[in-house]
Structures are given as C-alpha cells and as structure tokens.
mmCIF file of C-alpha atoms and ligand atoms in Angstrom:
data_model
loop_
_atom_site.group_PDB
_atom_site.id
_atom_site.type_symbol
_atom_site.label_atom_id
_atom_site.label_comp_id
_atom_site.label_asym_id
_atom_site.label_seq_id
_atom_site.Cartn_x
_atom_site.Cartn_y
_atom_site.Cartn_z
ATOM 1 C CA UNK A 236 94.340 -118.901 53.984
ATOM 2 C CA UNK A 237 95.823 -118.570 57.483
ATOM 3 C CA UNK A 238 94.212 -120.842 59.816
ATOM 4 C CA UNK A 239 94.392 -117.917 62.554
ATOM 5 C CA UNK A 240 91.273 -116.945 64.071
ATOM 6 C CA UNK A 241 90.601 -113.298 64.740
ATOM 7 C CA UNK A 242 87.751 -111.649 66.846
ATOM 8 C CA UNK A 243 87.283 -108.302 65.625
ATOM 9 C CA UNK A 244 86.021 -105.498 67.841
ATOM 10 C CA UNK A 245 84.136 -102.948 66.280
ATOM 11 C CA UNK A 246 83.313 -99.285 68.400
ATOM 12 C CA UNK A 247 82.762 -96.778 65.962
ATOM 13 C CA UNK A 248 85.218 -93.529 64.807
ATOM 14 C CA UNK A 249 85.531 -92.571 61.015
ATOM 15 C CA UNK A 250 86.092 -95.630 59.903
ATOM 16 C CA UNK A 251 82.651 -96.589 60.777
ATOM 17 C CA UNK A 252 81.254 -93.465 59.972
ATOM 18 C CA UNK A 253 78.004 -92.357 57.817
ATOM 19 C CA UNK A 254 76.598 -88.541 56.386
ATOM 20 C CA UNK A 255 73.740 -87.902 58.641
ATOM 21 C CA UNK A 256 70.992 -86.206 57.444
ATOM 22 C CA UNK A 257 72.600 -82.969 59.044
ATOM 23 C CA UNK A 258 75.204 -82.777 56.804
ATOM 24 C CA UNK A 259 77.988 -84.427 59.343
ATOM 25 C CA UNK A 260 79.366 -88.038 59.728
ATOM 26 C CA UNK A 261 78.507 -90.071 62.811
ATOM 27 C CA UNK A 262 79.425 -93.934 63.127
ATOM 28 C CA UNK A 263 76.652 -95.794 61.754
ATOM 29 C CA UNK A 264 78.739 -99.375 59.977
ATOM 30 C CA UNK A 265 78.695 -102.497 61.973
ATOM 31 C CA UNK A 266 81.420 -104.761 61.971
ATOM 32 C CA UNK A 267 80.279 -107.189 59.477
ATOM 33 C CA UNK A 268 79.471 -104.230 57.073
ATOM 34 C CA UNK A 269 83.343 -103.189 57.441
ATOM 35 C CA UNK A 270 84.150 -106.332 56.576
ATOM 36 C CA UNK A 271 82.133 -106.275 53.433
ATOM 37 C CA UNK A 272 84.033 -103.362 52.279
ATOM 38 C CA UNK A 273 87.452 -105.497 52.180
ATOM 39 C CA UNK A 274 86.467 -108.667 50.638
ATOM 40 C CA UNK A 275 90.483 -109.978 50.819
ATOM 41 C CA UNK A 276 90.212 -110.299 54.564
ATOM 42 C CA UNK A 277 87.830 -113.859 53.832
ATOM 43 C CA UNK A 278 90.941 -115.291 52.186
ATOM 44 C CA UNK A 279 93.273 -114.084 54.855
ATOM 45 C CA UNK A 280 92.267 -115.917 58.594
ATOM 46 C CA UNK A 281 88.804 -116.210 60.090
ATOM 47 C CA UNK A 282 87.283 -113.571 61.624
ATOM 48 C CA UNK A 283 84.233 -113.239 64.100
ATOM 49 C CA UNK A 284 82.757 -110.146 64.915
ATOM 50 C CA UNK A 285 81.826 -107.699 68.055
ATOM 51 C CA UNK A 286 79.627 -104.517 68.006
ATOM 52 C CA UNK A 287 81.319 -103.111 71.228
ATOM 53 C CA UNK A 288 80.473 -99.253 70.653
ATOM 54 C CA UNK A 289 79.326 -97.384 67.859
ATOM 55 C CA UNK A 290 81.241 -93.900 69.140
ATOM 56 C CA UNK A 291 82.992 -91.278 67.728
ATOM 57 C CA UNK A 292 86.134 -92.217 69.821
ATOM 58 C CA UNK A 293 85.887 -87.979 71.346
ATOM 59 C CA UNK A 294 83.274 -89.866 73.624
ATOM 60 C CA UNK A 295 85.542 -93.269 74.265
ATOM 61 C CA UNK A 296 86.968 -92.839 77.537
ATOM 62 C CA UNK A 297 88.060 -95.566 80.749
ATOM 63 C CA UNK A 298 84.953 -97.005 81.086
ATOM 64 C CA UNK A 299 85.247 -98.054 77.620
ATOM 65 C CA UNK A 300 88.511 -99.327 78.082
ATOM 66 C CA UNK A 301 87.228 -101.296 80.658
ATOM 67 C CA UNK A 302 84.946 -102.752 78.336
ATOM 68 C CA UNK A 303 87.539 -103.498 75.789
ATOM 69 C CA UNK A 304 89.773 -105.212 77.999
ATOM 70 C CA UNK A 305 86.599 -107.475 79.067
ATOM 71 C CA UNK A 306 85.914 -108.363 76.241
ATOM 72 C CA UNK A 307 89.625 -109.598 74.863
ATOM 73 C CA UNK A 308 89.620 -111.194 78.444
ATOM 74 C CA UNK A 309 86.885 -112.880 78.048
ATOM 75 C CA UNK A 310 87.786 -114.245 74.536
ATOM 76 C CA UNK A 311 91.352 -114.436 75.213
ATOM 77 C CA UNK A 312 91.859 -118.116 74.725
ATOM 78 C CA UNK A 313 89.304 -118.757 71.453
ATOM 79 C CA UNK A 314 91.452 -116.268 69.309
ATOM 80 C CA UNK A 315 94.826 -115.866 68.108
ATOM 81 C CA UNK A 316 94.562 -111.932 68.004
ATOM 82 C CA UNK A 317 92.260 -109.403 68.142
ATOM 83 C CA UNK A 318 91.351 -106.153 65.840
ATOM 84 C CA UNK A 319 89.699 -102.859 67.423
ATOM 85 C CA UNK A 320 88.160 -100.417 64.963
ATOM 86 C CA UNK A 321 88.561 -97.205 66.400
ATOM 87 C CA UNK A 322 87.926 -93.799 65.776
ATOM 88 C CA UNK A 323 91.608 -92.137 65.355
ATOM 89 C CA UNK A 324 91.452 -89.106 68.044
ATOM 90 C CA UNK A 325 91.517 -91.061 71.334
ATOM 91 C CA UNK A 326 93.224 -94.383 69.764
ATOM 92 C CA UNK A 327 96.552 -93.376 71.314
ATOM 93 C CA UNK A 328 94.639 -93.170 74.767
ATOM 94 C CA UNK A 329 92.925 -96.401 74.024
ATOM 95 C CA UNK A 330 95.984 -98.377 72.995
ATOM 96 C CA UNK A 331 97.921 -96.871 75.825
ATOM 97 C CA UNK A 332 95.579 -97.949 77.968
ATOM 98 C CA UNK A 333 95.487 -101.325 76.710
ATOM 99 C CA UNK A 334 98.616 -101.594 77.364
ATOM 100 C CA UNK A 335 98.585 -101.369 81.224
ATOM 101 C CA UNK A 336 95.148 -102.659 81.507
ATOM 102 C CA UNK A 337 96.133 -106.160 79.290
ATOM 103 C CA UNK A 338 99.939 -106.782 80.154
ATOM 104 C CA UNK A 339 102.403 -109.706 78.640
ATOM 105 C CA UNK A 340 99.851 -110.820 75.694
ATOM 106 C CA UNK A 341 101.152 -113.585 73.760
ATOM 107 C CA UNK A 342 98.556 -112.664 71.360
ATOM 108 C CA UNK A 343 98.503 -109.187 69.239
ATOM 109 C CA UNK A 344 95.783 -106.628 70.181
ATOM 110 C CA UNK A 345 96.046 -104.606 67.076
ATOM 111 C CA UNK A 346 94.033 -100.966 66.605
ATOM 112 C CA UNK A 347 92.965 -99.233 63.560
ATOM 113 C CA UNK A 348 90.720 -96.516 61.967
ATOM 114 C CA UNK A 349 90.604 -94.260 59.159
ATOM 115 C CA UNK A 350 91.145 -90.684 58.547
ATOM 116 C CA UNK A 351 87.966 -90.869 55.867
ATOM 117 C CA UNK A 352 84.838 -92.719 56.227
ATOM 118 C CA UNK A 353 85.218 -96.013 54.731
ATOM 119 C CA UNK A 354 82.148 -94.684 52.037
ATOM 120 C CA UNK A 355 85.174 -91.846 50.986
ATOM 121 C CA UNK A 356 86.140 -93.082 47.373
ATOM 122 C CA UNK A 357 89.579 -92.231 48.609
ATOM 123 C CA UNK A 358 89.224 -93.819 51.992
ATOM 124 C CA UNK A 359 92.477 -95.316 53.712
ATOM 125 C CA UNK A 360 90.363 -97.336 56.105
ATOM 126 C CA UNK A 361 89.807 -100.580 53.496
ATOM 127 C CA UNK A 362 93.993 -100.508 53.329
ATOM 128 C CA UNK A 363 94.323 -99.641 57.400
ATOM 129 C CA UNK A 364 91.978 -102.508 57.943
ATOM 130 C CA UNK A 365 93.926 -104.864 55.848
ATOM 131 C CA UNK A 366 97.001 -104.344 57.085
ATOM 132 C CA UNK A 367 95.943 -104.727 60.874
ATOM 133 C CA UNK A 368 94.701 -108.093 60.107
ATOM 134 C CA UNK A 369 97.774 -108.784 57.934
ATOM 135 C CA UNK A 370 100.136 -108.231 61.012
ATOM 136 C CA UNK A 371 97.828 -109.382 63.300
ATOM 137 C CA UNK A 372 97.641 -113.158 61.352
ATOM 138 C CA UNK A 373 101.336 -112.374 60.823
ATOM 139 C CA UNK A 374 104.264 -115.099 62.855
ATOM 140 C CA UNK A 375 105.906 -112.902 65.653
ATOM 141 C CA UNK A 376 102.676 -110.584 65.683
ATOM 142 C CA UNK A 377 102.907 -108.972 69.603
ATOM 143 C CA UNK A 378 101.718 -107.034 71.816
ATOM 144 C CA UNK A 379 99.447 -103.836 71.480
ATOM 145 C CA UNK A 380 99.765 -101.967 68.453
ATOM 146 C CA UNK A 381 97.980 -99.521 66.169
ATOM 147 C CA UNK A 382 98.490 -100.293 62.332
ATOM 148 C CA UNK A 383 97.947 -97.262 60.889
ATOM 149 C CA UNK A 384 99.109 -95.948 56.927
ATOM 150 C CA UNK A 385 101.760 -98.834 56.782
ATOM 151 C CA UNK A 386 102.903 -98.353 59.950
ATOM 152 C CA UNK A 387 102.884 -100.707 62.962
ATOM 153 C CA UNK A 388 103.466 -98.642 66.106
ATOM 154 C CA UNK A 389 103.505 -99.941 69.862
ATOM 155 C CA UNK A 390 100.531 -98.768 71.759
ATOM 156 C CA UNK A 391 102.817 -97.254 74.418
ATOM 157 C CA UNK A 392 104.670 -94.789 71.849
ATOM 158 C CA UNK A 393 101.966 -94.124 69.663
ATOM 159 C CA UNK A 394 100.787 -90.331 68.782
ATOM 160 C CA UNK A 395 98.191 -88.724 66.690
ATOM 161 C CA UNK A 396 100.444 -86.139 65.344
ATOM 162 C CA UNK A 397 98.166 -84.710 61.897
ATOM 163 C CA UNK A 398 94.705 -83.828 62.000
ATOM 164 C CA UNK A 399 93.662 -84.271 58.077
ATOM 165 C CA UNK A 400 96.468 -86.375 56.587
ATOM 166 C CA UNK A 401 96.340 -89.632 56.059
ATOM 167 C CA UNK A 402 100.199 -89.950 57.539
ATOM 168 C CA UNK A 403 98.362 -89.248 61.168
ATOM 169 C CA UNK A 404 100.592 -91.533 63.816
ATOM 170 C CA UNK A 405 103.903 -91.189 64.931
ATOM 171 C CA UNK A 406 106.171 -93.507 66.647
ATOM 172 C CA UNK A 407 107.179 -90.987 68.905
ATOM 173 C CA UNK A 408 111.154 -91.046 69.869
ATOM 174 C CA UNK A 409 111.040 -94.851 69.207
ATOM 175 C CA UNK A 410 111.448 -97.000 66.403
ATOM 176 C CA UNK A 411 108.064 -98.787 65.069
ATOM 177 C CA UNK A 412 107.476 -102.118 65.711
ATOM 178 C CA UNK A 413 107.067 -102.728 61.619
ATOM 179 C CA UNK A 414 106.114 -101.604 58.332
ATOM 180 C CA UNK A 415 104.293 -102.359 55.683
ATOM 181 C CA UNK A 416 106.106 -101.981 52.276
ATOM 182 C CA UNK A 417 103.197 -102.625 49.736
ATOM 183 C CA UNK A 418 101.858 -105.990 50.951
ATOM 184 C CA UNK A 419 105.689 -107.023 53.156
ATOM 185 C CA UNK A 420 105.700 -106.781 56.673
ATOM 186 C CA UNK A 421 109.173 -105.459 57.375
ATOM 187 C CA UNK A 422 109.829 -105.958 61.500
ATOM 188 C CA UNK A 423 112.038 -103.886 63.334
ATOM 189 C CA UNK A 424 111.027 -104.570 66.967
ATOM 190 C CA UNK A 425 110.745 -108.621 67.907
ATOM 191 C CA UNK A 426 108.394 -110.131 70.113
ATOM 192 C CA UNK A 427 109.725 -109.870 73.978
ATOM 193 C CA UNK A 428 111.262 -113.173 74.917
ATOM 194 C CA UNK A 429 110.220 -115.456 78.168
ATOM 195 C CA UNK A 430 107.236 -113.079 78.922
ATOM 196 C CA UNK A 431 105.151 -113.916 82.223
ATOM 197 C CA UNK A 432 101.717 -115.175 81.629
ATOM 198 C CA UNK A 433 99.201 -112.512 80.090
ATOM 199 C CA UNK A 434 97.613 -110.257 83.394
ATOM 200 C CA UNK A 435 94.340 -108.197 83.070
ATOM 201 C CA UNK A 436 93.349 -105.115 85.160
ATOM 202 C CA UNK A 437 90.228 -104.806 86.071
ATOM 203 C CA UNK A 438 89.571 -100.713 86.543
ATOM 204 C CA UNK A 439 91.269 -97.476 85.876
ATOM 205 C CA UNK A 440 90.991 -94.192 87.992
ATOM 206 C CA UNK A 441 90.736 -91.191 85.647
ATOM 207 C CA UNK A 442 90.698 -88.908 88.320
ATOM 208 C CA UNK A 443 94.093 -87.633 86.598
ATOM 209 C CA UNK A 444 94.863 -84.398 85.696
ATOM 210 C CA UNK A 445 96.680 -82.384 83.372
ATOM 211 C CA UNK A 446 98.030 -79.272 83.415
ATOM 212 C CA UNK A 447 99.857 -77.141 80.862
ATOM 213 C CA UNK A 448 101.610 -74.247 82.691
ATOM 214 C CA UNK A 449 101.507 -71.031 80.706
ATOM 215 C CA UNK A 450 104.000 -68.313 81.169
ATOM 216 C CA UNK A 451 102.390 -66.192 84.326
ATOM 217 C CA UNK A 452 100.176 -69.210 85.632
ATOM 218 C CA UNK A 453 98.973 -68.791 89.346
ATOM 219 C CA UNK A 454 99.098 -71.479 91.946
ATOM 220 C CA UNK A 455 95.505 -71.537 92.534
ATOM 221 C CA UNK A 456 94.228 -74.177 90.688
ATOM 222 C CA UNK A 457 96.163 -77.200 92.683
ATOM 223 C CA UNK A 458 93.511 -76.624 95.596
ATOM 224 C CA UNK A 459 90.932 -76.338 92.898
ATOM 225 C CA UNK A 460 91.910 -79.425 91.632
ATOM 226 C CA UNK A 461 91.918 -81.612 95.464
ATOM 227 C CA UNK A 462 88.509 -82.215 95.851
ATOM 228 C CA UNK A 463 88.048 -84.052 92.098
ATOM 229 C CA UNK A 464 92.002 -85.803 91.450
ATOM 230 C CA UNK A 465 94.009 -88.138 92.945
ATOM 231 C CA UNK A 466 96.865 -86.985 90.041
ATOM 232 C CA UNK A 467 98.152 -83.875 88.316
ATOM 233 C CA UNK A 468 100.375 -84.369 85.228
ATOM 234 C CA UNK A 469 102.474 -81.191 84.869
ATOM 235 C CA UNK A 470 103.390 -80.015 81.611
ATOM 236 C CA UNK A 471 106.432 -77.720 81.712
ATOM 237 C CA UNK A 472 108.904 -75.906 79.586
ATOM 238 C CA UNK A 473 111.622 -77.609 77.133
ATOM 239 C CA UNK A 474 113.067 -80.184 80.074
ATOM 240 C CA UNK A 475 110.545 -79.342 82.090
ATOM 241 C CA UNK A 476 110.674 -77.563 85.676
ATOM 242 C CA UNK A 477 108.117 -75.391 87.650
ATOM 243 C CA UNK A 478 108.421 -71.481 87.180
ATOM 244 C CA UNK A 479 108.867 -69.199 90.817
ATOM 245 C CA UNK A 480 111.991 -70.837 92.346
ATOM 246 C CA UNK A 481 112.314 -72.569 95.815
ATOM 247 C CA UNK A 482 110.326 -69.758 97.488
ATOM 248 C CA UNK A 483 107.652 -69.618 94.330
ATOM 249 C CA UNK A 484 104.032 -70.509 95.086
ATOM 250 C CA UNK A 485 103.866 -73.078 92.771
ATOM 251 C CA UNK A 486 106.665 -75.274 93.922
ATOM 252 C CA UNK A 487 104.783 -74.887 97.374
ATOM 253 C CA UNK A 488 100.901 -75.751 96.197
ATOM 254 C CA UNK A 489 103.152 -79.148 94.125
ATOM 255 C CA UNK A 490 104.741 -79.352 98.050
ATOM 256 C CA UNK A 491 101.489 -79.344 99.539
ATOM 257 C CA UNK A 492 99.558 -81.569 96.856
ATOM 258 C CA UNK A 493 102.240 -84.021 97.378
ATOM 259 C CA UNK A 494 102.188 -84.001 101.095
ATOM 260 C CA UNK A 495 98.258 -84.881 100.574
ATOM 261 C CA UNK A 496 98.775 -88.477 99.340
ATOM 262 C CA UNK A 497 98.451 -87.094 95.705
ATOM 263 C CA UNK A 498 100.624 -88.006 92.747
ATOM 264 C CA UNK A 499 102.198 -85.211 90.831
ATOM 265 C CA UNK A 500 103.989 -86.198 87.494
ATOM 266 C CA UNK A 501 106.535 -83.109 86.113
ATOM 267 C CA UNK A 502 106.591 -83.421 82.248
ATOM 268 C CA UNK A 503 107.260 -81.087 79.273
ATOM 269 C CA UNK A 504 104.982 -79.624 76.706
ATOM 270 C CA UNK A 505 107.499 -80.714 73.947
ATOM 271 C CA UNK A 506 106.938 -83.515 71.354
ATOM 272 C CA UNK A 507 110.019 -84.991 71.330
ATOM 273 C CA UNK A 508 112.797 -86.383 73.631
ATOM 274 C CA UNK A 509 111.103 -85.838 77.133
ATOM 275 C CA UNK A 510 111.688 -84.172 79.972
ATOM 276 C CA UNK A 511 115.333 -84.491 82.059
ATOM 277 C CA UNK A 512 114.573 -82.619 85.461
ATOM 278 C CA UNK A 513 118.081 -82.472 85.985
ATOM 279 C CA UNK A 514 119.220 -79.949 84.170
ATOM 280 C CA UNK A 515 118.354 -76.487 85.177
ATOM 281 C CA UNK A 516 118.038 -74.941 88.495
ATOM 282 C CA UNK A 517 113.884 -75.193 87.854
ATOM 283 C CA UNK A 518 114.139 -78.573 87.141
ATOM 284 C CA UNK A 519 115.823 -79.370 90.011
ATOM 285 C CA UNK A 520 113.700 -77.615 92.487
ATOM 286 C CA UNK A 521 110.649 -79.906 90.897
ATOM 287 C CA UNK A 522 113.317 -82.893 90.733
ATOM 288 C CA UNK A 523 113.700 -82.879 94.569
ATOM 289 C CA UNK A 524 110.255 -82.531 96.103
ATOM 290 C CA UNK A 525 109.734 -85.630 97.878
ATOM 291 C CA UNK A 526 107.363 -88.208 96.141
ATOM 292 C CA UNK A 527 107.714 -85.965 92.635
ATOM 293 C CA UNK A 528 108.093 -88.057 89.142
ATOM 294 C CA UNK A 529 109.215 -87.322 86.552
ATOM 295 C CA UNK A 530 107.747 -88.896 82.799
ATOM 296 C CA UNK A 531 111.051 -88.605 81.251
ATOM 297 C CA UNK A 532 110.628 -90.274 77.660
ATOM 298 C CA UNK A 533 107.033 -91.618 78.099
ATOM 299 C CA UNK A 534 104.326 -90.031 75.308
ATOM 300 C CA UNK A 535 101.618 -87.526 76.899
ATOM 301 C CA UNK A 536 98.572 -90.918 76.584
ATOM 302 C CA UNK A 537 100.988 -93.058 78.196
ATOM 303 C CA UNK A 538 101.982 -90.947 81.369
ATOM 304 C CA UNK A 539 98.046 -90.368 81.623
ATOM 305 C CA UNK A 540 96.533 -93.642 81.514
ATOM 306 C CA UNK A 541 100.050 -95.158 83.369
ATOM 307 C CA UNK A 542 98.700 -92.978 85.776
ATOM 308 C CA UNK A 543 95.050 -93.960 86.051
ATOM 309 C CA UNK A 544 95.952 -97.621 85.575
ATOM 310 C CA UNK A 545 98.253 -97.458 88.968
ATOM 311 C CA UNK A 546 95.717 -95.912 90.867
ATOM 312 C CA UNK A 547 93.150 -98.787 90.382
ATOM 313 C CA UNK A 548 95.830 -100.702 91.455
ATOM 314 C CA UNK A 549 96.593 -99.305 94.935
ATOM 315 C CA UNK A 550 95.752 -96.510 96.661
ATOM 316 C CA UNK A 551 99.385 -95.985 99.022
ATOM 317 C CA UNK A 552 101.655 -93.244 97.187
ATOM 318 C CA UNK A 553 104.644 -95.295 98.148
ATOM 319 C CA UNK A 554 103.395 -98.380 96.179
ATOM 320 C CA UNK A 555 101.957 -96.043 93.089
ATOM 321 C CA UNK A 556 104.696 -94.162 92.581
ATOM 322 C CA UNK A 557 106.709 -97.375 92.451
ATOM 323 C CA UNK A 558 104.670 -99.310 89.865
ATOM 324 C CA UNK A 559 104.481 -96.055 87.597
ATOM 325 C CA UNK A 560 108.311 -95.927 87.696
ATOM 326 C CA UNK A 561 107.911 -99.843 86.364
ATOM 327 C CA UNK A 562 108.515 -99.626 82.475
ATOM 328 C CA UNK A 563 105.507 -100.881 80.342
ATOM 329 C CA UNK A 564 105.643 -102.129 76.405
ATOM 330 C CA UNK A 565 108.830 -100.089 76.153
ATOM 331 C CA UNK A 566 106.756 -96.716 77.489
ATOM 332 C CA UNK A 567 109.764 -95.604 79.114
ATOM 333 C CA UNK A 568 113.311 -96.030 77.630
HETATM 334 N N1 LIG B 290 86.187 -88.072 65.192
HETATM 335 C C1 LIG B 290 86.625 -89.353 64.668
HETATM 336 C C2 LIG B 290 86.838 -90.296 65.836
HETATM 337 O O1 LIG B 290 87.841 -90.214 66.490
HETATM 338 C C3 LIG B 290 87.863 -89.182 63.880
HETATM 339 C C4 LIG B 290 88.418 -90.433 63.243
HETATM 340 O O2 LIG B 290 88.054 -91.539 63.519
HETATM 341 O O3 LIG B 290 89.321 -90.268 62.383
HETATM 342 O O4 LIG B 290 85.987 -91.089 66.117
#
C-alpha cells in the first residue's frame, strides 16, 4: 500500500445516487458508503473523507466551487491529492473552474462520477472511482483532472460529449493527460516543470453570459442583458464572426456593450478546433472592435468560468481582458 494520503470530497451526482420512492434517482450515498462499494481502494493509499454536497451536479454552480476550493485550501498541506465525486453534467464546469480558482498545484485534484448509480449492477462508477485514486496516488500525478472511463483528461480541455454512454468525456482538441490500459497508467502529458507556488482564488463572478446567435437573431438582447452581466460569451458560426456587417446592429449593440466596461468574448458554436476571427470579412469586423476577445482553442466551460474567475479578480477591462488572454492548464494552445 501507497503511503499517500488522500482526502476525498464527496458532493453528490449519479455516482452517489439512490431510487427515490418516486421512481427517480437523487444522491443519497455518503462518502464512506462509496468507499464501501470498492473495497481495493483500503489497500491502495489512505483516504479520509468529506460530505461537501449531496447534489445532483444540475444544481452545483460557483458558490459551490467556492466551497470546493476551500476546502482543498484548507487541507492543502495534510494530503497528497484530493478526489471529488461529482455528478457528470457540470464536472467540466467544476474542473474548469478549479482550474483558475486553485492554480500551480503540486498536488493532483482529480474528479470523477458515474454515468450509472453506483447500486447499477453494471455501474462504471466502482472502476471510475478506482482509477481516480489510482492516478491520483500515482508518481507525476498533476494538476486538475477528471478520470473518467480510462481516461485522464485536464480539467481545462475536458467535455461531456455523450449523454448515456459510458465513453462520456472528451479531451477536446488536446491530447489527454493519461490512460488507463486495464490497471497501467500510460502518461502522455508530464507534470509542468519549475511551477510557482500553488495560488487560491477566493470568488468567482458568474454574472457571465452566453449567447448562441441563431440565423436572423436581433440585437436586442445586449441591452437586455446590461443590467444583470458584466460578460457575454458569443457563440458564432464555423470561425466565428457576428452576422450584419460593419453597419449591422449587432456589431453596434457588441460596440456599445464594449464601450460600457463589459467584456465580450467572440467564439464559435463548433466542437472542435476553435474559432480564428481572422478569416472572413465577419470575423474581422468582430476581430477589430476595440477591447473584443476572441476564445480561439479554449473549450465552451473554460472560456466561461476563465471568465467569471477574472472578474473576481479585478474589475478594470484593461486588466481583465489581459489576465483572460493569460493561458491556464494548457486552456489555450
Ligand atoms: N444528473 C447527474 C448529475 O450530474 C448525472 C450524473 O452524475 O451522471 O449529478
């Protein structure tokens, strides 16, 4: 047995979860019970145990982030890495969010769930939980990372990208960090080298916005949207761009939103390979509004909680829109 000590960080999802009386599952397994379930973990390291949450992770959001990052900050120095049970539909949010919120760990923060209630006979939760503590006792273990059906995928580049199956993360347009091939950890991404010391944030802002434009959208919303967000994300087109032209109403509502001290991020509605704003003519109109960004290569729950992590941080545009431009746990390339 490893001599590594774990703290593991239960808050609910699937993995946790239990029939109700009403005939649907809600979390209802506490961290010690999930470890009862995978009796191999008592030969592997030692492991305490947290009851952070017990939520379907549709109702995690920055608060609870918050509290995550607290609570690894707090027990940063009694453990060599931590585990986070999490329900899968937000865990890209969450571990994106980690990953501003807890920067340079020398320590893995690995997260993992289950697409079937650990009670499933054909549950992948008891093999998902054995792997994240196999990697997360492993030498060379780094950074934050969801272990998820053999894979080991940085926080930063992580999607949920199937409902149902049990294949449901991506590493999206980067290699993952590892695999597992039966019980052998296979690494493909190393540990960073001469890291600064570990730094926690405190808060995040969510008052960030996205918005998917839709053939025929209106420019409307973006004074809908002032009172309540200090951020729009916009999703465009294949490289992204903003419909109308120069004279178009949208690229003068972005001009305006800008011109308010807000942050506007142009991105594209595609899965794969980002945005490049300077390609087309509507690109380029978006490209050169002063104070636009663009999120390039950086995954949908990265840009996001980038986003709501640098506003906590300062409130100046200038400053913002320089630390967003900083790249993160490889978030962009
Ligand atoms: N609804 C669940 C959750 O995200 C789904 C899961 O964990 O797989 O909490």
């Amino acid at each position: 047995m490893s001599t590594k000590k774990i703290l593991l960080l239960a808050t609910g999802g699937t993995i946790a979860c239990k029939p109700t009386s009403r005939g649907v599952l809600a979390p209802a397994i506490s961290a010690e019970e999930l470890l009862q379930f995978v009796p191999e973990l008592a030969g592997l390291c030692r492991i305490d145990t947290m009851q952070l949450y017990d939520l379907d992770s549709t109702n995690i959001g920055p608060e609870h982030w918050c509290g995550m990052a607290k609570a690894i900050q707090d027990h940063y120095h009694a453990y060599d890495g931590f585990v986070i049970a999490h329900g899968t539909d937000t865990m890209a949010y969450t571990a994106a969010a980690l990953s501003y919120m807890i920067q340079n760990p020398d320590k893995p923060i690995v997260l993992t769930g289950s697409q079937k209630s650990i009670y499933n006979r054909d549950t992948d939760a008891r093999n998902n939980l054995l792997h994240a503590f196999a990697y997360a006792v492993s030498e060379g273990a780094w950074g934050v990372q969801i272990v998820f059906n053999n894979l080991v995928i940085l926080g930063t580049r992580a999607r949920k990208v199937r409902s149902k199956s049990l294949n449901a993360f991506s590493s999206i347009d980067y290699p993952e960090t590892a695999v597992f091939r039966d019980d052998r950890l296979i690494r493909f991404l190393p540990a960073p080298e001469h890291q600064p010391p570990v730094q926690f944030a405190a808060g995040m802002d969510p008052a960030v916005f996205v918005l998917r434009l839709v053939p025929g959208m209106g420019a409307q919303i973006f004074e809908a949207l002032k009172p309540f967000y200090h951020a729009v994300v916009i999703e465009g087109f294949g490289v992204g761009g903003l419909p109308g032209g120069e004279k178009g109403p949208l690229l003068q509502a972005v001009r305006d939103w800008l011109a308010s001290g807000r942050l506007a991020v142009f991105s594209t509605q595609v899965q794969h390979e980002g945005s490049d704003l300077s390609v087309y003519e509507v690109g380029r109109i978006a490209r050169d509004l002063p104070g636009a960004l663009e999120a390039r290569d950086m995954t949908p729950e990265a840009v996001v909680t980038k986003l709501m992590w640098v506003l906590a941080q300062t409130t100046t545009p200038d400053a913002a829109r320089q630390l967003f431009e900083v790249p993160v746990q490889h978030d962009l390339l």
